[in-house]
Amino acid sequence: MKTVCTVEEIRDYVHTVKAAGKTVAFVPTMGNLHEGHLTLVTKAQSLADVVIVSIYVNQMQFGPNEDFDSYPRTMAQDEALLKELKVDRVFAPSTSIIYPEGPDNHTAIKVDALDGMHCGKSRPVFFTGIATVVTKLLNIVQPDMAVFGEKDFQQISIIRKMVKDLYIPVEIVGAPIARSETGLALSSRNNYLSADELEHATLLYKQLLKAKEAILIGNTGYDIIQHDALADLAEYGFRPDYFNIIRRSDLQPAAPDDKELIILAAVALGKTRLIDNLQIDL
Ligand code: AMP
């Protein structure tokens, strides 16, 4: 495995690999890798001949009062994990490559139809930052496919629409949520949680399971289920942001005759923002 930092190096590599008739899968990350990221790598390896992982903490997706400065950066540890998995290349560009004139002076990609709801309501710059950096990374690397986690379901929905709308020639592949033994969705931000908070955080998943159970036995009072879930989460000591029962196809509120649903939820626990979701097929 080799880590490369420039556009020329990664493009040369991909060009050579493709010229030899091999396929390339790409896994974009912000580093501080955990088992969830590694499941994406394993999936990528099962689908393509060569796997490239990028590590870049993208300032453009962080709001002014968010955790860009304190976001965990663990490059050496990440490289060791990826080497163990026999990843082919790590692409670790600097900000001077990604945003030569700074993140505030840059062409932005905005997916209006999907970015104003759910997480986008409380994080107004988040999805524009993600859509922009993912477009850049896809244009730089030019993989055959790119793998994203369904943990960030609104993110992968936005990326799928963006790729379709802009005719970006790449296949977007989703990978299921990796959870700890207690059910907590793995996340780099779980590092911010104290031991007590880590235990407490699993109540978010339990709340999703409770709502899913109600829906599976035929309860279509989605507004009431949402309302009750928000009240329960607040009682458990979370500061709930949203708990929304929606359609997977367009992220709009689910109607009683919709069949492919997902519950998206976000809460704060202490200083940490947690998101999770659960898909439901009726
Ligand atoms: P991040 O480093 O947080 O930007 O995440 C990089 C990729 O890993 C994204 O596609 C995430 O959706 C995915 N990811 C993060 N956590 C998980 C998880 N627990 N299960 C599956 N995928 C995940």
Coordinates of C-alpha atoms and ligand atoms in Angstrom, one line a residue:
M1 CA 0.0 0.0 0.0
K2 CA 1.2 3.5 -0.8
T3 CA -0.1 6.9 0.3
V4 CA -0.2 9.5 -2.4
C5 CA -1.2 13.2 -2.0
T6 CA -1.3 14.8 -5.4
V7 CA -3.9 14.7 -8.2
E8 CA -1.2 13.6 -10.7
E9 CA 0.0 10.6 -8.6
I10 CA -3.5 9.2 -8.0
R11 CA -4.6 9.8 -11.6
D12 CA -1.5 8.1 -13.0
Y13 CA -2.1 5.2 -10.8
V14 CA -5.8 4.8 -11.8
H15 CA -4.9 5.3 -15.5
T16 CA -2.3 2.5 -15.3
V17 CA -4.7 0.2 -13.5
K18 CA -7.6 0.8 -15.9
A19 CA -5.3 0.4 -18.9
A20 CA -4.5 -3.1 -17.6
G21 CA -8.3 -3.8 -17.7
K22 CA -8.8 -3.7 -13.9
T23 CA -11.7 -2.0 -12.1
V24 CA -11.3 0.6 -9.4
A25 CA -13.5 1.1 -6.3
F26 CA -13.2 4.2 -4.2
V27 CA -14.0 4.8 -0.5
P28 CA -14.0 8.4 0.6
T29 CA -13.5 9.0 4.3
M30 CA -12.5 11.7 6.8
G31 CA -10.2 9.2 8.5
N32 CA -10.2 8.1 12.2
L33 CA -11.2 4.8 10.8
H34 CA -13.3 2.3 12.7
E35 CA -14.9 -1.0 11.9
G36 CA -17.7 0.8 9.9
H37 CA -15.2 2.3 7.5
L38 CA -13.5 -1.1 7.2
T39 CA -16.7 -2.8 6.1
L40 CA -16.9 -0.3 3.2
V41 CA -13.3 -1.3 2.3
T42 CA -14.1 -5.0 2.4
K43 CA -17.2 -4.4 0.3
A44 CA -15.2 -2.4 -2.2
Q45 CA -12.6 -5.2 -2.4
S46 CA -15.4 -7.7 -3.1
L47 CA -16.6 -5.6 -6.1
A48 CA -13.4 -4.3 -7.8
D49 CA -9.8 -5.3 -8.5
V50 CA -8.3 -2.2 -6.9
V51 CA -9.4 -0.2 -3.9
I52 CA -8.5 3.4 -3.1
V53 CA -9.4 5.0 0.2
S54 CA -9.3 8.8 0.6
I55 CA -8.7 10.5 3.9
Y56 CA -9.5 14.2 4.0
V57 CA -11.3 16.2 6.7
N58 CA -13.4 18.5 4.6
Q59 CA -13.6 22.0 6.2
M60 CA -16.4 23.0 3.8
Q61 CA -18.9 20.7 5.4
F62 CA -18.4 22.0 9.0
G63 CA -20.4 24.9 10.3
P64 CA -18.6 27.8 12.1
N65 CA -19.5 26.3 15.6
E66 CA -18.9 22.7 14.7
D67 CA -16.0 20.4 15.5
F68 CA -13.6 20.9 12.5
D69 CA -10.6 21.8 14.7
S70 CA -11.2 19.0 17.2
Y71 CA -12.2 16.3 14.6
P72 CA -10.0 13.3 15.4
R73 CA -7.0 13.0 12.9
T74 CA -5.2 9.7 13.2
M75 CA -3.3 9.3 9.9
A76 CA -0.7 6.8 11.1
Q77 CA -3.2 4.5 12.8
D78 CA -5.5 4.7 9.7
E79 CA -2.7 3.8 7.3
A80 CA -1.8 0.8 9.5
L81 CA -5.4 -0.4 9.4
L82 CA -5.7 0.0 5.6
K83 CA -2.3 -1.7 5.1
E84 CA -3.5 -4.7 7.1
L85 CA -6.5 -4.8 4.8
K86 CA -4.2 -4.7 1.7
V87 CA -5.8 -1.5 0.4
D88 CA -4.0 -0.5 -2.8
R89 CA -3.7 3.3 -2.4
V90 CA -4.6 5.9 0.2
F91 CA -5.3 9.3 -1.3
A92 CA -4.6 12.0 1.3
P93 CA -4.7 15.4 -0.3
S94 CA -3.9 18.7 1.4
T95 CA -6.4 21.5 1.6
S96 CA -4.2 23.5 -0.9
I97 CA -5.1 20.8 -3.4
I98 CA -8.8 20.5 -2.6
Y99 CA -9.5 24.2 -2.1
P100 CA -6.6 26.1 -3.7
E101 CA -8.4 29.4 -3.0
G102 CA -9.9 28.3 0.3
P103 CA -13.3 26.6 1.0
D104 CA -15.1 30.0 1.0
N105 CA -14.0 30.8 -2.5
H106 CA -15.0 27.7 -4.4
T107 CA -17.5 26.4 -6.9
A108 CA -20.2 24.7 -4.9
I109 CA -22.5 21.8 -5.7
K110 CA -25.9 22.1 -4.0
V111 CA -28.6 19.3 -4.2
D112 CA -31.6 21.5 -3.4
A113 CA -34.2 18.8 -3.6
L114 CA -32.8 16.8 -0.7
D115 CA -30.5 19.0 1.4
G116 CA -32.8 21.3 3.3
M117 CA -34.5 18.7 5.5
H118 CA -33.5 16.4 8.3
C119 CA -29.7 17.0 9.1
G120 CA -29.7 19.9 6.6
K121 CA -32.1 21.9 8.7
S122 CA -29.7 22.3 11.6
R123 CA -26.5 22.0 9.5
P124 CA -27.1 24.4 6.6
V125 CA -23.7 24.1 4.9
F126 CA -23.2 20.4 5.6
F127 CA -24.5 18.8 2.4
T128 CA -23.2 21.4 0.1
G129 CA -19.8 20.8 1.6
I130 CA -20.1 17.1 1.1
A131 CA -21.6 17.2 -2.4
T132 CA -18.8 19.6 -3.4
V133 CA -15.9 17.5 -2.0
V134 CA -17.3 14.2 -3.3
T135 CA -17.7 15.7 -6.8
K136 CA -14.0 16.8 -6.6
L137 CA -12.8 13.5 -5.3
L138 CA -14.7 11.6 -7.9
N139 CA -13.4 13.8 -10.7
I140 CA -9.8 13.4 -9.4
V141 CA -9.9 9.7 -8.8
Q142 CA -12.3 8.7 -11.6
P143 CA -13.2 5.3 -10.1
D144 CA -15.6 2.8 -11.6
M145 CA -17.6 2.7 -8.3
A146 CA -17.6 4.5 -5.0
V147 CA -18.8 3.0 -1.7
F148 CA -20.7 5.0 0.9
G149 CA -22.3 3.9 4.2
E150 CA -26.1 3.9 4.7
K151 CA -25.4 5.2 8.2
D152 CA -25.4 8.6 6.5
F153 CA -28.6 7.9 4.6
Q154 CA -29.4 11.4 3.6
Q155 CA -25.8 11.8 2.4
I156 CA -25.8 8.8 0.1
S157 CA -29.3 9.8 -1.2
I158 CA -27.8 13.3 -2.1
I159 CA -24.8 11.7 -3.7
R160 CA -26.9 9.3 -5.8
K161 CA -29.0 12.2 -7.0
M162 CA -26.0 14.4 -7.7
V163 CA -24.2 11.7 -9.7
K164 CA -27.4 11.0 -11.7
D165 CA -28.2 14.7 -12.3
L166 CA -24.6 15.6 -13.3
Y167 CA -24.0 12.4 -15.4
I168 CA -20.9 11.6 -13.3
P169 CA -19.8 8.2 -14.7
V170 CA -19.5 6.2 -11.5
E171 CA -21.7 3.6 -9.7
I172 CA -22.7 4.5 -6.2
V173 CA -22.8 1.5 -3.9
G174 CA -24.4 1.5 -0.4
A175 CA -23.1 -0.5 2.6
P176 CA -25.2 -1.3 5.7
I177 CA -24.6 0.3 9.1
A178 CA -21.9 -1.3 11.2
R179 CA -22.9 -1.3 14.9
S180 CA -21.2 -2.1 18.2
E181 CA -22.4 -5.2 20.1
T182 CA -24.8 -2.9 22.0
G183 CA -26.4 -1.7 18.8
L184 CA -24.8 1.8 18.7
A185 CA -24.0 2.8 15.1
L186 CA -20.2 3.1 14.9
S187 CA -18.9 6.7 14.3
S188 CA -15.7 8.6 14.6
R189 CA -17.7 11.0 16.9
N190 CA -18.3 8.2 19.4
N191 CA -14.7 8.9 20.5
Y192 CA -16.1 12.1 22.1
L193 CA -18.4 10.1 24.4
S194 CA -17.6 9.3 28.0
A195 CA -18.0 5.6 29.1
D196 CA -21.4 6.5 30.6
E197 CA -22.5 8.4 27.5
L198 CA -21.4 5.4 25.3
E199 CA -23.8 3.2 27.2
H200 CA -26.5 5.8 27.2
A201 CA -26.2 6.4 23.4
T202 CA -27.6 2.9 22.6
L203 CA -31.0 4.2 23.7
L204 CA -31.2 6.0 20.4
Y205 CA -31.0 2.7 18.5
K206 CA -33.5 1.1 21.0
Q207 CA -35.9 4.0 20.2
L208 CA -35.6 3.4 16.5
L209 CA -36.3 -0.3 17.1
K210 CA -39.4 0.5 19.2
A211 CA -40.8 2.8 16.4
K212 CA -40.0 0.1 13.8
E213 CA -41.9 -2.5 15.7
A214 CA -44.9 -0.2 16.0
I215 CA -44.9 0.4 12.2
L216 CA -44.4 -3.3 11.4
I217 CA -47.5 -4.3 13.4
G218 CA -49.6 -1.8 11.3
N219 CA -49.5 1.5 13.2
T220 CA -49.6 4.2 10.6
G221 CA -49.9 7.1 13.0
Y222 CA -46.4 8.3 12.0
D223 CA -46.8 11.8 13.5
I224 CA -47.7 10.3 16.9
I225 CA -44.9 7.8 16.8
Q226 CA -42.4 10.6 15.9
H227 CA -43.8 12.9 18.7
D228 CA -43.7 10.1 21.3
A229 CA -40.1 9.1 20.2
L230 CA -38.9 12.7 20.6
A231 CA -40.5 12.9 24.1
D232 CA -38.9 9.6 25.1
L233 CA -35.4 10.7 23.8
A234 CA -35.7 14.0 25.7
E235 CA -36.7 12.1 28.8
Y236 CA -33.6 9.9 28.5
G237 CA -31.4 13.0 28.5
F238 CA -30.8 13.5 24.8
R239 CA -31.4 16.8 23.1
P240 CA -33.3 15.4 20.1
D241 CA -32.9 17.2 16.7
Y242 CA -35.4 15.1 14.7
F243 CA -37.0 11.7 14.5
N244 CA -38.5 11.4 11.1
I245 CA -40.4 8.5 9.4
I246 CA -39.9 9.1 5.7
R247 CA -39.9 7.5 2.3
R248 CA -36.5 6.2 1.2
S249 CA -37.1 7.3 -2.4
D250 CA -37.3 11.1 -1.8
L251 CA -36.9 11.6 2.0
Q252 CA -40.3 13.1 2.2
P253 CA -42.7 12.2 5.1
A254 CA -44.1 8.7 4.8
A255 CA -47.8 8.2 3.9
P256 CA -49.7 5.2 5.2
D257 CA -49.5 3.4 1.8
D258 CA -45.8 3.8 1.3
K259 CA -43.8 0.6 1.5
E260 CA -40.1 1.5 1.5
L261 CA -39.6 3.6 4.6
I262 CA -36.7 4.7 6.8
I263 CA -36.6 6.4 10.2
L264 CA -33.9 9.0 10.4
A265 CA -32.9 10.4 13.8
A266 CA -30.4 12.8 15.2
V267 CA -29.8 13.8 18.8
A268 CA -27.2 15.5 20.8
L269 CA -25.7 13.8 23.9
G270 CA -23.6 16.1 25.9
K271 CA -21.4 17.8 23.3
T272 CA -21.7 15.0 20.7
R273 CA -24.1 14.9 17.8
L274 CA -25.3 11.3 17.0
I275 CA -27.3 10.2 14.0
D276 CA -28.8 6.8 13.2
N277 CA -31.5 5.2 11.0
L278 CA -33.5 2.1 10.5
Q279 CA -35.0 0.9 7.2
I280 CA -38.5 -0.6 7.1
D281 CA -40.0 -2.7 4.3
L282 CA -43.8 -3.0 4.6
Ligands
AMP1 P1 -16.8 9.7 7.5 O1 -15.3 9.3 7.7 O2 -17.5 9.8 8.8 O3 -17.0 10.8 6.6 O4 -17.4 8.4 6.8 C1 -16.9 7.9 5.6 C2 -17.8 6.8 5.1 O5 -18.0 5.8 6.1 C3 -19.2 7.3 4.8 O6 -19.7 6.7 3.6 C4 -20.0 6.9 5.9 O7 -21.4 6.7 5.7 C5 -19.3 5.5 6.2 N1 -19.6 5.1 7.6 C6 -19.3 5.8 8.8 N2 -19.8 5.1 9.8 C7 -20.3 4.0 9.4 C8 -21.0 2.9 10.0 N3 -21.2 2.8 11.3 N4 -21.5 1.9 9.2 C9 -21.3 2.0 7.8 N5 -20.7 3.0 7.2 C10 -20.2 4.0 7.9

